[in-house]
Amino acid sequence: KTAILFHCLFLSCFLIDVYSFGVLLCEMCIQSFPDYENRERQIAQMTDQVLQDLVRRCLRSDPTERPEMKEIISTLEEFNKTL
C-alpha cells in the first residue's frame, strides 16, 4: 500500500510541476505576471503557435492529459531549431 501511495503522490507532484511550467512559459512569453481569471486571454497573447499549444496542453484541467516533461523538452528542442 505504501508503494502505491508513494507512486500516486510522486505522479501528482510531477503533473503539478508540468502545470507550473506551463504557467511560467506563458509568463515569460508575454512578459506579464500570471492572472488566473484571464489565463485564456494571456495565452492568446503568445505570438508563437507552437509555444501557445504547449502551454495549453500543460494547463489542461485533467492532470493525466498533460504532457510528460520528456515530451515538453523534445518540443522545445524542436522549437529551438527553428530560431
Coordinates of N, CA and C in Angstrom, one line a residue:
K1 N 0.8 -1.2 0.0 CA 0.0 0.0 0.0 C 0.9 1.3 0.0
T2 N 1.9 1.2 0.8 CA 2.8 2.4 0.8 C 3.4 2.7 -0.5
A3 N 3.8 1.7 -1.2 CA 4.4 1.9 -2.6 C 3.4 2.5 -3.5
I4 N 2.2 2.1 -3.5 CA 1.2 2.6 -4.4 C 0.9 4.1 -4.0
L5 N 0.8 4.4 -2.7 CA 0.6 5.7 -2.3 C 1.7 6.6 -2.7
F6 N 3.0 6.2 -2.5 CA 4.1 7.0 -2.9 C 4.1 7.2 -4.4
H7 N 3.8 6.2 -5.2 CA 3.7 6.4 -6.6 C 2.7 7.4 -7.0
C8 N 1.5 7.4 -6.4 CA 0.4 8.3 -6.7 C 0.8 9.8 -6.3
L9 N 1.5 9.9 -5.2 CA 1.9 11.2 -4.7 C 3.0 11.8 -5.6
F10 N 3.9 10.9 -6.0 CA 5.0 11.3 -6.9 C 4.4 11.8 -8.3
L11 N 3.5 11.0 -8.8 CA 2.9 11.3 -10.1 C 2.1 12.6 -10.0
S12 N 1.4 12.8 -8.9 CA 0.6 14.1 -8.7 C 1.6 15.3 -8.7
C13 N 2.7 15.2 -8.0 CA 3.7 16.3 -7.9 C 4.3 16.5 -9.3
F14 N 4.6 15.5 -10.0 CA 5.1 15.6 -11.3 C 4.2 16.4 -12.3
L15 N 2.9 16.0 -12.2 CA 1.9 16.6 -13.1 C 1.6 18.1 -12.7
I16 N 1.7 18.4 -11.4 CA 1.6 19.7 -11.0 C 2.8 20.6 -11.5
D17 N 4.0 20.0 -11.5 CA 5.1 20.7 -12.0 C 5.0 21.0 -13.5
V18 N 4.3 20.2 -14.2 CA 4.1 20.4 -15.7 C 3.1 21.6 -15.8
Y19 N 2.1 21.7 -14.9 CA 1.2 22.8 -14.9 C 1.9 24.1 -14.6
S20 N 2.8 24.0 -13.6 CA 3.5 25.2 -13.2 C 4.5 25.7 -14.3
F21 N 5.1 24.7 -15.0 CA 5.9 25.0 -16.1 C 5.1 25.8 -17.2
G22 N 3.9 25.3 -17.5 CA 3.1 26.0 -18.5 C 2.8 27.4 -18.1
V23 N 2.5 27.6 -16.8 CA 2.2 29.0 -16.3 C 3.5 29.9 -16.5
L24 N 4.6 29.3 -16.1 CA 5.9 30.1 -16.2 C 6.2 30.4 -17.7
L25 N 6.0 29.4 -18.6 CA 6.3 29.6 -20.0 C 5.4 30.7 -20.6
C26 N 4.2 30.7 -20.2 CA 3.3 31.8 -20.7 C 3.7 33.1 -20.1
E27 N 4.1 33.2 -18.9 CA 4.5 34.4 -18.2 C 5.8 35.0 -18.9
M28 N 6.7 34.1 -19.3 CA 7.9 34.5 -19.9 C 7.6 35.1 -21.3
C29 N 6.7 34.4 -22.0 CA 6.4 34.8 -23.4 C 5.7 36.1 -23.5
I30 N 4.8 36.4 -22.6 CA 4.0 37.6 -22.6 C 4.6 38.7 -21.7
Q31 N 5.6 38.3 -21.0 CA 6.3 39.3 -20.0 C 5.3 39.9 -19.1
S32 N 4.5 39.1 -18.5 CA 3.5 39.6 -17.5 C 3.2 38.5 -16.5
F33 N 2.8 39.0 -15.3 CA 2.5 38.0 -14.2 C 1.3 37.2 -14.6
P34 N 1.2 36.0 -14.1 CA 0.0 35.2 -14.4 C -1.2 35.7 -13.7
D35 N -2.3 35.6 -14.5 CA -3.6 36.0 -13.9 C -4.6 34.9 -14.2
Y36 N -4.9 34.2 -13.2 CA -5.8 33.0 -13.4 C -7.1 33.4 -14.0
E37 N -7.7 34.5 -13.7 CA -9.0 34.8 -14.2 C -8.9 35.2 -15.7
N38 N -7.7 35.6 -16.2 CA -7.6 36.0 -17.6 C -6.6 35.1 -18.3
R39 N -6.5 33.8 -17.8 CA -5.5 32.9 -18.3 C -5.6 32.7 -19.8
E40 N -6.8 32.5 -20.3 CA -7.0 32.2 -21.8 C -6.6 33.5 -22.6
R41 N -6.9 34.6 -22.1 CA -6.5 35.9 -22.8 C -5.0 36.0 -22.8
Q42 N -4.4 35.6 -21.7 CA -2.9 35.7 -21.7 C -2.3 34.7 -22.6
I43 N -2.8 33.5 -22.7 CA -2.3 32.5 -23.7 C -2.5 33.0 -25.1
A44 N -3.6 33.6 -25.4 CA -3.8 34.2 -26.7 C -2.8 35.3 -27.1
Q45 N -2.2 35.9 -26.1 CA -1.3 37.0 -26.4 C 0.1 36.4 -26.9
M46 N 0.3 35.1 -26.6 CA 1.5 34.5 -27.1 C 1.6 34.5 -28.6
T47 N 2.7 34.9 -29.1 CA 2.8 35.1 -30.6 C 3.2 33.8 -31.3
D48 N 3.8 32.9 -30.6 CA 4.2 31.6 -31.3 C 3.2 30.5 -31.1
Q49 N 2.7 29.9 -32.2 CA 1.7 28.9 -32.1 C 2.2 27.6 -31.4
V50 N 3.4 27.3 -31.6 CA 4.0 26.0 -31.0 C 4.0 26.2 -29.5
L51 N 4.5 27.3 -29.0 CA 4.6 27.5 -27.6 C 3.2 27.7 -27.0
Q52 N 2.3 28.3 -27.7 CA 0.9 28.5 -27.2 C 0.2 27.2 -27.1
D53 N 0.4 26.3 -28.1 CA -0.2 25.0 -28.0 C 0.4 24.2 -26.8
L54 N 1.7 24.3 -26.6 CA 2.4 23.6 -25.5 C 1.8 24.1 -24.2
V55 N 1.7 25.4 -24.0 CA 1.1 25.9 -22.7 C -0.3 25.4 -22.5
R56 N -1.1 25.4 -23.6 CA -2.5 24.9 -23.4 C -2.5 23.4 -22.9
R57 N -1.6 22.7 -23.5 CA -1.5 21.2 -23.1 C -1.0 21.1 -21.7
C58 N -0.1 21.9 -21.3 CA 0.4 21.9 -19.9 C -0.6 22.3 -18.9
L59 N -1.5 23.1 -19.3 CA -2.5 23.7 -18.3 C -3.9 22.9 -18.4
R60 N -3.9 21.8 -19.0 CA -5.2 21.0 -19.1 C -5.6 20.7 -17.7
S61 N -7.0 20.8 -17.5 CA -7.5 20.6 -16.1 C -7.3 19.2 -15.6
D62 N -7.3 18.2 -16.5 CA -7.1 16.8 -16.1 C -5.6 16.6 -16.2
P63 N -5.0 16.4 -15.0 CA -3.5 16.2 -15.0 C -3.0 15.1 -15.8
T64 N -3.8 14.0 -16.0 CA -3.4 12.9 -16.8 C -3.3 13.2 -18.3
E65 N -3.9 14.3 -18.7 CA -3.9 14.7 -20.1 C -2.7 15.7 -20.4
R66 N -2.0 16.0 -19.4 CA -0.8 16.9 -19.6 C 0.4 16.2 -20.1
P67 N 1.2 16.8 -20.9 CA 2.4 16.1 -21.5 C 3.4 15.8 -20.4
E68 N 4.2 14.7 -20.7 CA 5.3 14.4 -19.8 C 6.4 15.4 -20.0
M69 N 7.3 15.6 -19.1 CA 8.4 16.6 -19.2 C 9.3 16.2 -20.4
K70 N 9.4 14.9 -20.6 CA 10.3 14.4 -21.7 C 9.7 14.9 -23.0
E71 N 8.4 14.9 -23.2 CA 7.8 15.4 -24.4 C 7.9 17.0 -24.5
I72 N 7.8 17.6 -23.4 CA 8.0 19.1 -23.4 C 9.4 19.5 -23.8
I73 N 10.4 18.8 -23.3 CA 11.8 19.0 -23.7 C 12.0 18.8 -25.2
S74 N 11.4 17.7 -25.7 CA 11.5 17.4 -27.1 C 10.9 18.5 -28.0
T75 N 9.7 19.0 -27.5 CA 9.0 20.1 -28.3 C 9.9 21.3 -28.3
L76 N 10.5 21.7 -27.1 CA 11.3 22.9 -27.0 C 12.6 22.7 -27.8
E77 N 13.1 21.6 -27.9 CA 14.4 21.4 -28.7 C 14.0 21.5 -30.1
E78 N 12.9 21.0 -30.6 CA 12.5 21.2 -32.0 C 12.2 22.7 -32.3
F79 N 11.6 23.3 -31.3 CA 11.3 24.7 -31.5 C 12.6 25.5 -31.6
N80 N 13.5 25.2 -30.8 CA 14.8 25.9 -30.8 C 15.5 25.8 -32.2
K81 N 15.3 24.7 -32.9 CA 16.0 24.5 -34.2 C 15.4 25.5 -35.2
T82 N 14.2 26.0 -35.0 CA 13.6 26.9 -35.9 C 14.0 28.3 -35.7
L83 N 14.7 28.6 -34.6 CA 15.1 30.0 -34.4 C 16.3 30.4 -35.2

